[in-house]
Amino acid sequence: MGAKAKKALKKNMKKISASSSSSQLAVPQQNTKPSADFLPLGGGPARKAPVTKPVENKATVLYIGRLPHGFYETEIEAFFTQFGTVKRVRVARNKKTGKSKHFGFIQFEDAEVAEIAAGAMNDYLLLEHMLQVRVVPPELVKPNLWKGFKSQYKPVDWVQIERKQHNKERTLEEHRKMLHKVVKRDQKRRKRIEAAGIEYQCPELVGNTQPLPKKIKFSDD
């Protein structure tokens, strides 16, 4: 092999080595387009699913159903304090008698505490009652829900009410109406006794058509 042939062979070897090194150093181009999550059914380009942010739990109010007798505001607050700080408690009561309707609401300061308390106390056996506890969504919590939650329950004294009704001062017309009702009831009672075939002599009613004075006033003399 001559000198010219050797030079030509060396040039060819350099070109081959240079091309191989450049191919090794070349970085493949990455696809900058975002990856598609789904293809539309109607055709068209691929689309990416919208990014949804996790919904924050803001529910702090619990509904408590099937409350047993004697388990009221003070007992509920003391019992549920073991889970966390209680803001307020309300037991639904009858407006006329003040008796419990056996359900109520409780509010915690932390939403996570409320969720834990609902999971722990739902279907909990308390005084032979299975408590029904669930979280109330914030959109269902109305301002009237906590109306009167601070008021202390006072039992209705029906004896005192009846005493005032019986001893109130009546006018002459009111006294006559009361006597008319008494006589009417007595006549109905006599008819029922006769219809039953019972021989009984009912005592005669003795009274005065004039109302007695409730207050006696003495003269200064």
PDB file of N, CA and C in Angstrom, residues 60-116:
ATOM      1  N   THR A  60     -68.556  21.438  61.186  1.00  0.00           N
ATOM      2  CA  THR A  60     -68.253  21.332  62.619  1.00  0.00           C
ATOM      3  C   THR A  60     -69.488  21.013  63.461  1.00  0.00           C
ATOM      4  N   VAL A  61     -70.650  20.872  62.824  1.00  0.00           N
ATOM      5  CA  VAL A  61     -71.904  20.640  63.547  1.00  0.00           C
ATOM      6  C   VAL A  61     -72.314  19.182  63.398  1.00  0.00           C
ATOM      7  N   LEU A  62     -72.744  18.581  64.496  1.00  0.00           N
ATOM      8  CA  LEU A  62     -73.203  17.192  64.493  1.00  0.00           C
ATOM      9  C   LEU A  62     -74.669  17.142  64.894  1.00  0.00           C
ATOM     10  N   TYR A  63     -75.393  16.243  64.251  1.00  0.00           N
ATOM     11  CA  TYR A  63     -76.762  15.929  64.664  1.00  0.00           C
ATOM     12  C   TYR A  63     -76.714  14.703  65.569  1.00  0.00           C
ATOM     13  N   ILE A  64     -77.410  14.776  66.694  1.00  0.00           N
ATOM     14  CA  ILE A  64     -77.455  13.661  67.644  1.00  0.00           C
ATOM     15  C   ILE A  64     -78.913  13.270  67.827  1.00  0.00           C
ATOM     16  N   GLY A  65     -79.257  12.065  67.426  1.00  0.00           N
ATOM     17  CA  GLY A  65     -80.618  11.571  67.549  1.00  0.00           C
ATOM     18  C   GLY A  65     -80.735  10.465  68.578  1.00  0.00           C
ATOM     19  N   ARG A  66     -81.978  10.186  68.997  1.00  0.00           N
ATOM     20  CA  ARG A  66     -82.307   9.160  69.976  1.00  0.00           C
ATOM     21  C   ARG A  66     -81.633   9.433  71.327  1.00  0.00           C
ATOM     22  N   LEU A  67     -81.731  10.672  71.773  1.00  0.00           N
ATOM     23  CA  LEU A  67     -81.173  11.038  73.078  1.00  0.00           C
ATOM     24  C   LEU A  67     -82.016  10.431  74.192  1.00  0.00           C
ATOM     25  N   PRO A  68     -81.402   9.780  75.157  1.00  0.00           N
ATOM     26  CA  PRO A  68     -82.178   9.187  76.257  1.00  0.00           C
ATOM     27  C   PRO A  68     -82.632  10.242  77.248  1.00  0.00           C
ATOM     28  N   HIS A  69     -83.590   9.871  78.086  1.00  0.00           N
ATOM     29  CA  HIS A  69     -84.100  10.780  79.113  1.00  0.00           C
ATOM     30  C   HIS A  69     -83.010  11.054  80.145  1.00  0.00           C
ATOM     31  N   GLY A  70     -82.819  12.325  80.454  1.00  0.00           N
ATOM     32  CA  GLY A  70     -81.791  12.721  81.413  1.00  0.00           C
ATOM     33  C   GLY A  70     -80.470  13.085  80.780  1.00  0.00           C
ATOM     34  N   PHE A  71     -80.309  12.877  79.476  1.00  0.00           N
ATOM     35  CA  PHE A  71     -79.067  13.208  78.769  1.00  0.00           C
ATOM     36  C   PHE A  71     -79.329  14.490  77.977  1.00  0.00           C
ATOM     37  N   TYR A  72     -79.120  15.638  78.661  1.00  0.00           N
ATOM     38  CA  TYR A  72     -79.494  16.927  78.094  1.00  0.00           C
ATOM     39  C   TYR A  72     -78.246  17.786  77.845  1.00  0.00           C
ATOM     40  N   GLU A  73     -78.419  19.122  77.811  1.00  0.00           N
ATOM     41  CA  GLU A  73     -77.325  20.008  77.377  1.00  0.00           C
ATOM     42  C   GLU A  73     -76.061  19.833  78.216  1.00  0.00           C
ATOM     43  N   THR A  74     -76.220  19.865  79.529  1.00  0.00           N
ATOM     44  CA  THR A  74     -75.043  19.771  80.399  1.00  0.00           C
ATOM     45  C   THR A  74     -74.350  18.422  80.247  1.00  0.00           C
ATOM     46  N   GLU A  75     -75.118  17.347  80.190  1.00  0.00           N
ATOM     47  CA  GLU A  75     -74.535  16.009  80.057  1.00  0.00           C
ATOM     48  C   GLU A  75     -73.887  15.804  78.691  1.00  0.00           C
ATOM     49  N   ILE A  76     -74.512  16.338  77.637  1.00  0.00           N
ATOM     50  CA  ILE A  76     -73.942  16.202  76.292  1.00  0.00           C
ATOM     51  C   ILE A  76     -72.611  16.922  76.196  1.00  0.00           C
ATOM     52  N   GLU A  77     -72.558  18.151  76.703  1.00  0.00           N
ATOM     53  CA  GLU A  77     -71.304  18.917  76.638  1.00  0.00           C
ATOM     54  C   GLU A  77     -70.200  18.238  77.443  1.00  0.00           C
ATOM     55  N   ALA A  78     -70.535  17.745  78.618  1.00  0.00           N
ATOM     56  CA  ALA A  78     -69.521  17.081  79.437  1.00  0.00           C
ATOM     57  C   ALA A  78     -69.036  15.783  78.798  1.00  0.00           C
ATOM     58  N   PHE A  79     -69.931  15.058  78.113  1.00  0.00           N
ATOM     59  CA  PHE A  79     -69.554  13.778  77.518  1.00  0.00           C
ATOM     60  C   PHE A  79     -68.700  13.978  76.256  1.00  0.00           C
ATOM     61  N   PHE A  80     -69.074  14.931  75.397  1.00  0.00           N
ATOM     62  CA  PHE A  80     -68.372  15.115  74.128  1.00  0.00           C
ATOM     63  C   PHE A  80     -67.118  15.969  74.259  1.00  0.00           C
ATOM     64  N   THR A  81     -66.847  16.499  75.434  1.00  0.00           N
ATOM     65  CA  THR A  81     -65.606  17.255  75.628  1.00  0.00           C
ATOM     66  C   THR A  81     -64.382  16.362  75.524  1.00  0.00           C
ATOM     67  N   GLN A  82     -64.554  15.052  75.677  1.00  0.00           N
ATOM     68  CA  GLN A  82     -63.415  14.142  75.551  1.00  0.00           C
ATOM     69  C   GLN A  82     -62.828  14.136  74.141  1.00  0.00           C
ATOM     70  N   PHE A  83     -63.610  14.534  73.128  1.00  0.00           N
ATOM     71  CA  PHE A  83     -63.106  14.578  71.758  1.00  0.00           C
ATOM     72  C   PHE A  83     -62.425  15.897  71.431  1.00  0.00           C
ATOM     73  N   GLY A  84     -62.880  16.981  72.005  1.00  0.00           N
ATOM     74  CA  GLY A  84     -62.310  18.292  71.707  1.00  0.00           C
ATOM     75  C   GLY A  84     -63.149  19.392  72.326  1.00  0.00           C
ATOM     76  N   THR A  85     -62.808  20.631  71.973  1.00  0.00           N
ATOM     77  CA  THR A  85     -63.499  21.788  72.528  1.00  0.00           C
ATOM     78  C   THR A  85     -64.883  21.924  71.910  1.00  0.00           C
ATOM     79  N   VAL A  86     -65.892  22.025  72.759  1.00  0.00           N
ATOM     80  CA  VAL A  86     -67.283  22.172  72.327  1.00  0.00           C
ATOM     81  C   VAL A  86     -67.660  23.643  72.397  1.00  0.00           C
ATOM     82  N   LYS A  87     -68.204  24.188  71.302  1.00  0.00           N
ATOM     83  CA  LYS A  87     -68.604  25.594  71.265  1.00  0.00           C
ATOM     84  C   LYS A  87     -70.012  25.792  71.835  1.00  0.00           C
ATOM     85  N   ARG A  88     -70.966  24.984  71.372  1.00  0.00           N
ATOM     86  CA  ARG A  88     -72.336  25.143  71.851  1.00  0.00           C
ATOM     87  C   ARG A  88     -73.129  23.867  71.624  1.00  0.00           C
ATOM     88  N   VAL A  89     -74.164  23.710  72.439  1.00  0.00           N
ATOM     89  CA  VAL A  89     -75.027  22.529  72.406  1.00  0.00           C
ATOM     90  C   VAL A  89     -76.473  23.004  72.480  1.00  0.00           C
ATOM     91  N   ARG A  90     -77.330  22.356  71.714  1.00  0.00           N
ATOM     92  CA  ARG A  90     -78.765  22.683  71.761  1.00  0.00           C
ATOM     93  C   ARG A  90     -79.573  21.405  71.666  1.00  0.00           C
ATOM     94  N   VAL A  91     -80.521  21.234  72.584  1.00  0.00           N
ATOM     95  CA  VAL A  91     -81.457  20.112  72.570  1.00  0.00           C
ATOM     96  C   VAL A  91     -82.822  20.645  72.155  1.00  0.00           C
ATOM     97  N   ALA A  92     -83.441  20.026  71.166  1.00  0.00           N
ATOM     98  CA  ALA A  92     -84.763  20.448  70.707  1.00  0.00           C
ATOM     99  C   ALA A  92     -85.788  20.118  71.785  1.00  0.00           C
ATOM    100  N   ARG A  93     -86.606  21.117  72.122  1.00  0.00           N
ATOM    101  CA  ARG A  93     -87.597  20.950  73.184  1.00  0.00           C
ATOM    102  C   ARG A  93     -88.967  21.425  72.711  1.00  0.00           C
ATOM    103  N   ASN A  94     -89.993  20.897  73.377  1.00  0.00           N
ATOM    104  CA  ASN A  94     -91.356  21.323  73.104  1.00  0.00           C
ATOM    105  C   ASN A  94     -91.559  22.736  73.629  1.00  0.00           C
ATOM    106  N   LYS A  95     -92.127  23.617  72.802  1.00  0.00           N
ATOM    107  CA  LYS A  95     -92.286  25.015  73.197  1.00  0.00           C
ATOM    108  C   LYS A  95     -93.276  25.170  74.349  1.00  0.00           C
ATOM    109  N   LYS A  96     -94.239  24.278  74.430  1.00  0.00           N
ATOM    110  CA  LYS A  96     -95.274  24.412  75.456  1.00  0.00           C
ATOM    111  C   LYS A  96     -94.862  23.771  76.772  1.00  0.00           C
ATOM    112  N   THR A  97     -94.362  22.561  76.709  1.00  0.00           N
ATOM    113  CA  THR A  97     -94.027  21.823  77.933  1.00  0.00           C
ATOM    114  C   THR A  97     -92.554  21.904  78.298  1.00  0.00           C
ATOM    115  N   GLY A  98     -91.686  22.215  77.339  1.00  0.00           N
ATOM    116  CA  GLY A  98     -90.255  22.262  77.617  1.00  0.00           C
ATOM    117  C   GLY A  98     -89.581  20.910  77.653  1.00  0.00           C
ATOM    118  N   LYS A  99     -90.303  19.848  77.320  1.00  0.00           N
ATOM    119  CA  LYS A  99     -89.713  18.516  77.352  1.00  0.00           C
ATOM    120  C   LYS A  99     -88.856  18.268  76.120  1.00  0.00           C
ATOM    121  N   SER A 100     -87.880  17.387  76.262  1.00  0.00           N
ATOM    122  CA  SER A 100     -86.953  17.089  75.171  1.00  0.00           C
ATOM    123  C   SER A 100     -87.655  16.324  74.055  1.00  0.00           C
ATOM    124  N   LYS A 101     -87.267  16.640  72.810  1.00  0.00           N
ATOM    125  CA  LYS A 101     -87.747  15.901  71.651  1.00  0.00           C
ATOM    126  C   LYS A 101     -86.795  14.769  71.261  1.00  0.00           C
ATOM    127  N   HIS A 102     -85.801  14.516  72.097  1.00  0.00           N
ATOM    128  CA  HIS A 102     -84.867  13.391  71.954  1.00  0.00           C
ATOM    129  C   HIS A 102     -83.946  13.535  70.745  1.00  0.00           C
ATOM    130  N   PHE A 103     -83.643  14.762  70.351  1.00  0.00           N
ATOM    131  CA  PHE A 103     -82.583  14.994  69.367  1.00  0.00           C
ATOM    132  C   PHE A 103     -82.030  16.391  69.603  1.00  0.00           C
ATOM    133  N   GLY A 104     -80.802  16.603  69.140  1.00  0.00           N
ATOM    134  CA  GLY A 104     -80.161  17.898  69.353  1.00  0.00           C
ATOM    135  C   GLY A 104     -78.976  18.073  68.430  1.00  0.00           C
ATOM    136  N   PHE A 105     -78.216  19.146  68.675  1.00  0.00           N
ATOM    137  CA  PHE A 105     -77.078  19.501  67.837  1.00  0.00           C
ATOM    138  C   PHE A 105     -75.931  19.945  68.732  1.00  0.00           C
ATOM    139  N   ILE A 106     -74.720  19.683  68.250  1.00  0.00           N
ATOM    140  CA  ILE A 106     -73.515  20.080  68.972  1.00  0.00           C
ATOM    141  C   ILE A 106     -72.506  20.593  67.959  1.00  0.00           C
ATOM    142  N   GLN A 107     -71.765  21.634  68.344  1.00  0.00           N
ATOM    143  CA  GLN A 107     -70.779  22.237  67.451  1.00  0.00           C
ATOM    144  C   GLN A 107     -69.410  22.222  68.110  1.00  0.00           C
ATOM    145  N   PHE A 108     -68.409  21.751  67.346  1.00  0.00           N
ATOM    146  CA  PHE A 108     -67.015  21.733  67.791  1.00  0.00           C
ATOM    147  C   PHE A 108     -66.268  22.890  67.140  1.00  0.00           C
ATOM    148  N   GLU A 109     -65.097  23.193  67.681  1.00  0.00           N
ATOM    149  CA  GLU A 109     -64.256  24.224  67.079  1.00  0.00           C
ATOM    150  C   GLU A 109     -63.508  23.706  65.856  1.00  0.00           C
ATOM    151  N   ASP A 110     -63.165  22.424  65.833  1.00  0.00           N
ATOM    152  CA  ASP A 110     -62.381  21.854  64.746  1.00  0.00           C
ATOM    153  C   ASP A 110     -63.242  20.879  63.953  1.00  0.00           C
ATOM    154  N   ALA A 111     -63.133  20.952  62.611  1.00  0.00           N
ATOM    155  CA  ALA A 111     -63.910  20.060  61.751  1.00  0.00           C
ATOM    156  C   ALA A 111     -63.421  18.620  61.858  1.00  0.00           C
ATOM    157  N   GLU A 112     -62.120  18.419  62.018  1.00  0.00           N
ATOM    158  CA  GLU A 112     -61.596  17.061  62.136  1.00  0.00           C
ATOM    159  C   GLU A 112     -62.099  16.388  63.415  1.00  0.00           C
ATOM    160  N   VAL A 113     -62.186  17.151  64.478  1.00  0.00           N
ATOM    161  CA  VAL A 113     -62.704  16.604  65.735  1.00  0.00           C
ATOM    162  C   VAL A 113     -64.158  16.191  65.576  1.00  0.00           C
ATOM    163  N   ALA A 114     -64.931  17.017  64.863  1.00  0.00           N
ATOM    164  CA  ALA A 114     -66.349  16.694  64.642  1.00  0.00           C
ATOM    165  C   ALA A 114     -66.494  15.399  63.847  1.00  0.00           C
ATOM    166  N   GLU A 115     -65.658  15.216  62.831  1.00  0.00           N
ATOM    167  CA  GLU A 115     -65.728  13.991  62.029  1.00  0.00           C
ATOM    168  C   GLU A 115     -65.354  12.762  62.849  1.00  0.00           C
ATOM    169  N   ILE A 116     -64.340  12.894  63.688  1.00  0.00           N
ATOM    170  CA  ILE A 116     -63.927  11.773  64.540  1.00  0.00           C
ATOM    171  C   ILE A 116     -65.029  11.435  65.552  1.00  0.00           C
TER     172      ILE A 116
END
